[in-house]
Structures are given as C-alpha cells and as structure tokens.
Amino acid sequence: MTPFVLEIVTPDKMLFTSEVTYVGFRAMSGNLGIEANHMPIIAALDIASLKCTLVDGTEKKFAVSGGFLEMKGNKCTILATIVEPDNEIDVARANAAKERAENRLASKSADIDVKRAELALKKAITRLKVCDITGKN
C-alpha cells in the first residue's frame, strides 16, 4: 500500500503526524475511508472514533469531537478542537462523564439542556469505544 501523510492538528498543537496507509473516520454524512491517491475531499467530522493504519501495519486510534478533514495531494489534515489518542484517554473519567450525562437525561428536569447532555454522552461513549477497541480498560 502506498503511504501518505496524516496530520492531526488541534488549537494547542500538532497532535500527530505520520505516514499512514489508511484513515477511517465518520463524517457527518457517514463512515468513510481514505487511502493514498484519494480524490480531494473536505469532510465535516462527527463525534466518533478515527483510526489510521501506520506504514508498519499497526493501528492508531483517536476519539474525535467534530472538526474537519481535508485530503489533498496525498496529505490528509484533520483540524479539530478535541482529539484524544487512545493511549491518553482516562477510562474512569469517561465512565463518570457517561454516567453524569445519562443521569441528566433520565432526570427529565425542565432545566436540563438536553442537547448538551446528549453531546456529552456521545463524547463519553466515543472515548469508551476507542478504549474498548484497543483493549484498554
């Protein structure tokens, strides 16, 4: 497989850069995968996991909370406010966030921001899925 460059950038830093052979992600329009020589694309990212296959065949996974992906000229750039590598996710914290969001939604209280609680739940579940995929618990 032909390698291409993947860069993941957050407002704070260049989080990740490497040659990869595949990037799998969920755009707002559905699941997509990119390999070298892919046609140019810009996609809005959903809150979901992102995985890439490194040149040596190993996989790296990230929890992504929205953002944008651009593939152009064998360079894939991801710009996102929050991206968490699988090995940096705090499972206990993600479980606590999931439980808090579920409790807020279950309370049916009139002062609960339902959309915000649903987003918090989706982010927590994404973090946990990334950890489960990698066997980290």
Short mmCIF file of N, CA and C in Angstrom, two decimals:
data_model
loop_
_atom_site.label_atom_id
_atom_site.label_comp_id
_atom_site.label_asym_id
_atom_site.label_seq_id
_atom_site.Cartn_x
_atom_site.Cartn_y
_atom_site.Cartn_z
N MET A 1 0.84 -1.18 0.00
CA MET A 1 0.00 0.00 0.00
C MET A 1 0.89 1.24 0.00
N THR A 2 0.46 2.21 -0.75
CA THR A 2 1.21 3.45 -0.87
C THR A 2 0.94 4.34 0.35
N PRO A 3 1.98 4.85 0.99
CA PRO A 3 1.77 5.71 2.16
C PRO A 3 1.42 7.15 1.75
N PHE A 4 0.78 7.83 2.69
CA PHE A 4 0.53 9.26 2.56
C PHE A 4 0.66 9.87 3.95
N VAL A 5 0.68 11.19 4.01
CA VAL A 5 0.90 11.89 5.28
C VAL A 5 -0.43 12.19 5.96
N LEU A 6 -0.50 11.89 7.25
CA LEU A 6 -1.65 12.26 8.08
C LEU A 6 -1.15 13.23 9.14
N GLU A 7 -1.83 14.38 9.23
CA GLU A 7 -1.56 15.34 10.29
C GLU A 7 -2.85 15.60 11.05
N ILE A 8 -2.78 15.55 12.38
CA ILE A 8 -3.92 15.87 13.22
C ILE A 8 -3.52 17.10 14.03
N VAL A 9 -4.29 18.17 13.84
CA VAL A 9 -3.96 19.46 14.45
C VAL A 9 -5.10 19.91 15.35
N THR A 10 -4.75 20.34 16.57
CA THR A 10 -5.71 20.94 17.49
C THR A 10 -5.29 22.40 17.69
N PRO A 11 -6.13 23.21 18.33
CA PRO A 11 -5.72 24.59 18.56
C PRO A 11 -4.43 24.73 19.36
N ASP A 12 -4.12 23.74 20.18
CA ASP A 12 -2.93 23.78 21.04
C ASP A 12 -1.64 23.34 20.36
N LYS A 13 -1.77 22.37 19.44
CA LYS A 13 -0.53 21.77 18.93
C LYS A 13 -0.79 20.87 17.72
N MET A 14 0.31 20.47 17.11
CA MET A 14 0.29 19.42 16.11
C MET A 14 0.29 18.13 16.93
N LEU A 15 -0.85 17.49 17.01
CA LEU A 15 -1.02 16.33 17.89
C LEU A 15 -0.36 15.07 17.33
N PHE A 16 -0.44 14.90 16.02
CA PHE A 16 0.04 13.66 15.43
C PHE A 16 0.42 13.93 13.98
N THR A 17 1.54 13.38 13.56
CA THR A 17 1.92 13.42 12.16
C THR A 17 2.71 12.15 11.86
N SER A 18 2.33 11.49 10.78
CA SER A 18 2.97 10.23 10.42
C SER A 18 2.59 9.84 9.01
N GLU A 19 3.36 8.96 8.43
CA GLU A 19 2.95 8.34 7.17
C GLU A 19 2.04 7.18 7.52
N VAL A 20 0.92 7.11 6.80
CA VAL A 20 -0.08 6.08 7.03
C VAL A 20 -0.49 5.49 5.68
N THR A 21 -1.20 4.36 5.75
CA THR A 21 -1.71 3.77 4.51
C THR A 21 -3.24 3.81 4.44
N TYR A 22 -3.88 4.18 5.58
CA TYR A 22 -5.34 4.21 5.62
C TYR A 22 -5.79 5.11 6.76
N VAL A 23 -6.88 5.84 6.53
CA VAL A 23 -7.56 6.60 7.59
C VAL A 23 -9.04 6.29 7.49
N GLY A 24 -9.64 5.82 8.58
CA GLY A 24 -11.07 5.54 8.64
C GLY A 24 -11.71 6.48 9.64
N PHE A 25 -12.82 7.09 9.27
CA PHE A 25 -13.45 8.09 10.12
C PHE A 25 -14.94 8.17 9.83
N ARG A 26 -15.67 8.88 10.70
CA ARG A 26 -17.08 9.11 10.46
C ARG A 26 -17.28 10.60 10.19
N ALA A 27 -17.72 10.87 8.98
CA ALA A 27 -18.10 12.23 8.61
C ALA A 27 -19.56 12.42 8.98
N MET A 28 -20.04 13.64 8.89
CA MET A 28 -21.45 13.90 9.18
C MET A 28 -22.35 13.14 8.19
N SER A 29 -21.79 12.79 7.03
CA SER A 29 -22.56 12.07 6.00
C SER A 29 -22.42 10.55 6.09
N GLY A 30 -21.59 10.06 7.01
CA GLY A 30 -21.43 8.62 7.17
C GLY A 30 -19.99 8.21 7.28
N ASN A 31 -19.75 6.91 7.36
CA ASN A 31 -18.40 6.37 7.51
C ASN A 31 -17.65 6.44 6.18
N LEU A 32 -16.39 6.83 6.26
CA LEU A 32 -15.54 6.94 5.08
C LEU A 32 -14.15 6.40 5.38
N GLY A 33 -13.46 6.01 4.34
CA GLY A 33 -12.07 5.59 4.45
C GLY A 33 -11.26 6.23 3.35
N ILE A 34 -10.01 6.52 3.65
CA ILE A 34 -9.14 7.19 2.69
C ILE A 34 -7.83 6.40 2.58
N GLU A 35 -7.40 6.23 1.35
CA GLU A 35 -6.08 5.66 1.07
C GLU A 35 -5.33 6.65 0.19
N ALA A 36 -4.09 6.36 -0.11
CA ALA A 36 -3.27 7.22 -0.96
C ALA A 36 -3.96 7.45 -2.30
N ASN A 37 -3.69 8.60 -2.88
CA ASN A 37 -4.22 9.00 -4.19
C ASN A 37 -5.73 9.16 -4.22
N HIS A 38 -6.33 9.35 -3.04
CA HIS A 38 -7.76 9.61 -2.96
C HIS A 38 -8.05 10.97 -3.59
N MET A 39 -9.20 11.09 -4.21
CA MET A 39 -9.57 12.38 -4.77
C MET A 39 -9.65 13.42 -3.65
N PRO A 40 -9.43 14.69 -3.96
CA PRO A 40 -9.53 15.72 -2.93
C PRO A 40 -10.91 15.72 -2.27
N ILE A 41 -10.91 15.88 -0.96
CA ILE A 41 -12.16 15.86 -0.21
C ILE A 41 -12.02 16.75 1.02
N ILE A 42 -13.09 17.40 1.37
CA ILE A 42 -13.21 18.09 2.66
C ILE A 42 -14.48 17.54 3.29
N ALA A 43 -14.35 17.10 4.54
CA ALA A 43 -15.50 16.49 5.23
C ALA A 43 -15.60 17.04 6.64
N ALA A 44 -16.83 17.31 7.07
CA ALA A 44 -17.10 17.66 8.47
C ALA A 44 -17.13 16.38 9.27
N LEU A 45 -16.38 16.33 10.36
CA LEU A 45 -16.28 15.13 11.17
C LEU A 45 -17.35 15.09 12.25
N ASP A 46 -17.86 13.90 12.48
CA ASP A 46 -18.83 13.67 13.55
C ASP A 46 -18.05 13.39 14.84
N ILE A 47 -18.75 13.31 15.94
CA ILE A 47 -18.14 12.84 17.19
C ILE A 47 -18.05 11.33 17.08
N ALA A 48 -16.82 10.83 16.90
CA ALA A 48 -16.64 9.40 16.65
C ALA A 48 -15.17 9.04 16.75
N SER A 49 -14.90 7.75 16.61
CA SER A 49 -13.52 7.31 16.58
C SER A 49 -12.93 7.49 15.19
N LEU A 50 -11.63 7.65 15.16
CA LEU A 50 -10.87 7.74 13.91
C LEU A 50 -9.74 6.74 14.05
N LYS A 51 -9.49 5.97 13.01
CA LYS A 51 -8.37 5.04 13.08
C LYS A 51 -7.50 5.22 11.85
N CYS A 52 -6.22 4.99 12.05
CA CYS A 52 -5.30 5.04 10.92
C CYS A 52 -4.38 3.83 11.01
N THR A 53 -3.94 3.38 9.84
CA THR A 53 -3.01 2.27 9.77
C THR A 53 -1.65 2.85 9.41
N LEU A 54 -0.69 2.65 10.29
CA LEU A 54 0.66 3.13 10.06
C LEU A 54 1.35 2.27 9.01
N VAL A 55 2.45 2.76 8.49
CA VAL A 55 3.18 2.06 7.43
C VAL A 55 3.60 0.67 7.88
N ASP A 56 3.91 0.48 9.17
CA ASP A 56 4.34 -0.83 9.67
C ASP A 56 3.16 -1.78 9.92
N GLY A 57 1.92 -1.32 9.63
CA GLY A 57 0.75 -2.17 9.78
C GLY A 57 0.02 -2.02 11.09
N THR A 58 0.60 -1.33 12.06
CA THR A 58 -0.09 -1.13 13.33
C THR A 58 -1.18 -0.06 13.17
N GLU A 59 -2.18 -0.14 14.04
CA GLU A 59 -3.27 0.82 14.01
C GLU A 59 -3.16 1.78 15.19
N LYS A 60 -3.53 3.01 14.95
CA LYS A 60 -3.60 4.04 15.98
C LYS A 60 -5.02 4.56 15.95
N LYS A 61 -5.61 4.77 17.15
CA LYS A 61 -7.00 5.21 17.23
C LYS A 61 -7.11 6.49 18.05
N PHE A 62 -8.10 7.29 17.71
CA PHE A 62 -8.34 8.57 18.36
C PHE A 62 -9.84 8.76 18.58
N ALA A 63 -10.20 9.46 19.65
CA ALA A 63 -11.56 9.93 19.85
C ALA A 63 -11.59 11.37 19.34
N VAL A 64 -12.47 11.63 18.37
CA VAL A 64 -12.55 12.95 17.74
C VAL A 64 -13.91 13.57 18.07
N SER A 65 -13.88 14.82 18.49
CA SER A 65 -15.13 15.52 18.82
C SER A 65 -15.39 16.59 17.77
N GLY A 66 -15.72 16.16 16.57
CA GLY A 66 -16.02 17.08 15.49
C GLY A 66 -14.75 17.65 14.87
N GLY A 67 -14.95 18.53 13.90
CA GLY A 67 -13.83 19.14 13.21
C GLY A 67 -13.96 18.92 11.71
N PHE A 68 -12.83 19.03 11.03
CA PHE A 68 -12.82 18.88 9.57
C PHE A 68 -11.64 18.04 9.12
N LEU A 69 -11.84 17.32 8.04
CA LEU A 69 -10.79 16.54 7.41
C LEU A 69 -10.64 17.04 5.98
N GLU A 70 -9.39 17.22 5.56
CA GLU A 70 -9.12 17.57 4.17
C GLU A 70 -8.08 16.59 3.63
N MET A 71 -8.37 16.02 2.47
CA MET A 71 -7.42 15.17 1.77
C MET A 71 -7.11 15.87 0.47
N LYS A 72 -5.83 16.16 0.26
CA LYS A 72 -5.42 16.86 -0.96
C LYS A 72 -3.96 16.51 -1.25
N GLY A 73 -3.72 15.99 -2.43
CA GLY A 73 -2.35 15.71 -2.84
C GLY A 73 -1.59 14.76 -1.93
N ASN A 74 -2.20 13.66 -1.54
CA ASN A 74 -1.60 12.66 -0.65
C ASN A 74 -1.19 13.20 0.71
N LYS A 75 -1.93 14.20 1.16
CA LYS A 75 -1.78 14.70 2.53
C LYS A 75 -3.18 14.84 3.11
N CYS A 76 -3.39 14.19 4.25
CA CYS A 76 -4.67 14.25 4.95
C CYS A 76 -4.46 15.07 6.22
N THR A 77 -5.23 16.14 6.34
CA THR A 77 -5.13 17.02 7.51
C THR A 77 -6.45 17.01 8.25
N ILE A 78 -6.36 16.80 9.55
CA ILE A 78 -7.54 16.84 10.40
C ILE A 78 -7.38 18.02 11.34
N LEU A 79 -8.38 18.90 11.31
CA LEU A 79 -8.42 20.06 12.20
C LEU A 79 -9.60 19.86 13.14
N ALA A 80 -9.31 19.76 14.42
CA ALA A 80 -10.37 19.51 15.39
C ALA A 80 -10.04 20.17 16.71
N THR A 81 -11.07 20.58 17.41
CA THR A 81 -10.88 21.22 18.71
C THR A 81 -10.40 20.20 19.74
N ILE A 82 -11.02 19.01 19.73
CA ILE A 82 -10.65 17.98 20.70
C ILE A 82 -10.38 16.66 19.97
N VAL A 83 -9.18 16.16 20.14
CA VAL A 83 -8.79 14.85 19.64
C VAL A 83 -8.00 14.17 20.76
N GLU A 84 -8.40 12.95 21.09
CA GLU A 84 -7.72 12.24 22.17
C GLU A 84 -7.16 10.92 21.65
N PRO A 85 -5.84 10.75 21.70
CA PRO A 85 -5.25 9.47 21.31
C PRO A 85 -5.71 8.36 22.27
N ASP A 86 -5.85 7.16 21.74
CA ASP A 86 -6.33 6.04 22.55
C ASP A 86 -5.56 5.86 23.85
N ASN A 87 -4.25 6.04 23.81
CA ASN A 87 -3.43 5.79 24.99
C ASN A 87 -3.48 6.93 26.02
N GLU A 88 -4.20 8.02 25.71
CA GLU A 88 -4.30 9.13 26.66
C GLU A 88 -5.70 9.29 27.25
N ILE A 89 -6.61 8.41 26.88
CA ILE A 89 -7.98 8.51 27.39
C ILE A 89 -8.06 7.93 28.79
N ASP A 90 -8.63 8.71 29.70
CA ASP A 90 -8.83 8.29 31.08
C ASP A 90 -10.18 7.56 31.14
N VAL A 91 -10.14 6.25 31.24
CA VAL A 91 -11.35 5.43 31.19
C VAL A 91 -12.29 5.74 32.36
N ALA A 92 -11.74 5.91 33.54
CA ALA A 92 -12.58 6.22 34.71
C ALA A 92 -13.30 7.55 34.51
N ARG A 93 -12.60 8.53 33.99
CA ARG A 93 -13.20 9.85 33.74
C ARG A 93 -14.29 9.75 32.67
N ALA A 94 -14.02 8.97 31.62
CA ALA A 94 -15.02 8.80 30.56
C ALA A 94 -16.26 8.08 31.08
N ASN A 95 -16.06 7.08 31.92
CA ASN A 95 -17.21 6.38 32.52
C ASN A 95 -18.02 7.32 33.41
N ALA A 96 -17.34 8.16 34.19
CA ALA A 96 -18.03 9.11 35.06
C ALA A 96 -18.82 10.13 34.22
N ALA A 97 -18.24 10.61 33.14
CA ALA A 97 -18.93 11.56 32.26
C ALA A 97 -20.16 10.92 31.63
N LYS A 98 -20.02 9.66 31.22
CA LYS A 98 -21.15 8.93 30.64
C LYS A 98 -22.28 8.81 31.66
N GLU A 99 -21.93 8.44 32.88
CA GLU A 99 -22.94 8.27 33.93
C GLU A 99 -23.63 9.60 34.25
N ARG A 100 -22.85 10.70 34.33
CA ARG A 100 -23.45 12.02 34.60
C ARG A 100 -24.44 12.41 33.50
N ALA A 101 -24.04 12.20 32.24
CA ALA A 101 -24.91 12.56 31.12
C ALA A 101 -26.17 11.71 31.11
N GLU A 102 -26.02 10.41 31.37
CA GLU A 102 -27.20 9.53 31.42
C GLU A 102 -28.15 9.95 32.54
N ASN A 103 -27.59 10.32 33.70
CA ASN A 103 -28.43 10.75 34.82
C ASN A 103 -29.17 12.05 34.50
N ARG A 104 -28.47 12.98 33.84
CA ARG A 104 -29.12 14.23 33.45
C ARG A 104 -30.28 13.97 32.50
N LEU A 105 -30.04 13.11 31.52
CA LEU A 105 -31.09 12.81 30.54
C LEU A 105 -32.25 12.06 31.18
N ALA A 106 -31.96 11.19 32.12
CA ALA A 106 -33.00 10.40 32.78
C ALA A 106 -33.83 11.24 33.74
N SER A 107 -33.29 12.33 34.24
CA SER A 107 -33.99 13.15 35.23
C SER A 107 -35.21 13.86 34.65
N LYS A 108 -35.24 14.08 33.36
CA LYS A 108 -36.35 14.74 32.68
C LYS A 108 -36.67 16.11 33.27
N SER A 109 -35.70 16.70 33.94
CA SER A 109 -35.89 18.02 34.55
C SER A 109 -36.01 19.09 33.47
N ALA A 110 -36.84 20.07 33.71
CA ALA A 110 -37.07 21.14 32.73
C ALA A 110 -35.85 22.03 32.55
N ASP A 111 -34.97 22.09 33.56
CA ASP A 111 -33.81 22.96 33.45
C ASP A 111 -32.58 22.28 32.84
N ILE A 112 -32.73 21.07 32.35
CA ILE A 112 -31.63 20.33 31.72
C ILE A 112 -31.52 20.74 30.25
N ASP A 113 -30.29 21.04 29.83
CA ASP A 113 -30.02 21.30 28.41
C ASP A 113 -29.84 19.94 27.75
N VAL A 114 -30.90 19.44 27.16
CA VAL A 114 -30.92 18.08 26.60
C VAL A 114 -29.86 17.91 25.52
N LYS A 115 -29.76 18.87 24.62
CA LYS A 115 -28.78 18.76 23.52
C LYS A 115 -27.35 18.66 24.07
N ARG A 116 -27.05 19.48 25.06
CA ARG A 116 -25.71 19.45 25.66
C ARG A 116 -25.44 18.11 26.35
N ALA A 117 -26.45 17.60 27.06
CA ALA A 117 -26.29 16.31 27.73
C ALA A 117 -26.12 15.18 26.71
N GLU A 118 -26.86 15.25 25.59
CA GLU A 118 -26.72 14.23 24.54
C GLU A 118 -25.33 14.27 23.92
N LEU A 119 -24.80 15.47 23.69
CA LEU A 119 -23.44 15.59 23.15
C LEU A 119 -22.40 15.06 24.13
N ALA A 120 -22.57 15.37 25.41
CA ALA A 120 -21.65 14.87 26.44
C ALA A 120 -21.67 13.34 26.47
N LEU A 121 -22.87 12.77 26.36
CA LEU A 121 -23.00 11.31 26.35
C LEU A 121 -22.31 10.72 25.12
N LYS A 122 -22.51 11.33 23.97
CA LYS A 122 -21.90 10.83 22.73
C LYS A 122 -20.37 10.88 22.82
N LYS A 123 -19.84 11.95 23.37
CA LYS A 123 -18.38 12.08 23.53
C LYS A 123 -17.83 11.01 24.48
N ALA A 124 -18.52 10.80 25.59
CA ALA A 124 -18.07 9.81 26.56
C ALA A 124 -18.11 8.40 25.96
N ILE A 125 -19.19 8.10 25.25
CA ILE A 125 -19.30 6.77 24.62
C ILE A 125 -18.21 6.58 23.57
N THR A 126 -17.91 7.62 22.82
CA THR A 126 -16.84 7.54 21.82
C THR A 126 -15.51 7.24 22.48
N ARG A 127 -15.21 7.92 23.58
CA ARG A 127 -13.95 7.66 24.30
C ARG A 127 -13.89 6.21 24.75
N LEU A 128 -15.00 5.72 25.30
CA LEU A 128 -15.02 4.35 25.79
C LEU A 128 -14.89 3.33 24.66
N LYS A 129 -15.51 3.63 23.52
CA LYS A 129 -15.39 2.72 22.37
C LYS A 129 -13.96 2.65 21.88
N VAL A 130 -13.29 3.79 21.83
CA VAL A 130 -11.89 3.80 21.40
C VAL A 130 -11.05 2.96 22.35
N CYS A 131 -11.32 3.06 23.64
CA CYS A 131 -10.58 2.25 24.63
C CYS A 131 -10.91 0.77 24.51
N ASP A 132 -12.18 0.43 24.29
CA ASP A 132 -12.57 -0.98 24.14
C ASP A 132 -11.92 -1.58 22.91
N ILE A 133 -11.88 -0.84 21.83
CA ILE A 133 -11.27 -1.33 20.59
C ILE A 133 -9.81 -1.68 20.81
N THR A 134 -9.13 -0.86 21.61
CA THR A 134 -7.70 -1.07 21.82
C THR A 134 -7.41 -2.01 22.98
N GLY A 135 -8.46 -2.45 23.69
CA GLY A 135 -8.27 -3.37 24.79
C GLY A 135 -7.84 -2.69 26.07
N LYS A 136 -7.93 -1.37 26.13
CA LYS A 136 -7.51 -0.64 27.33
C LYS A 136 -8.71 -0.47 28.25
N ASN A 137 -8.70 -1.09 29.39
CA ASN A 137 -9.77 -0.94 30.39
C ASN A 137 -9.20 -1.06 31.78
#
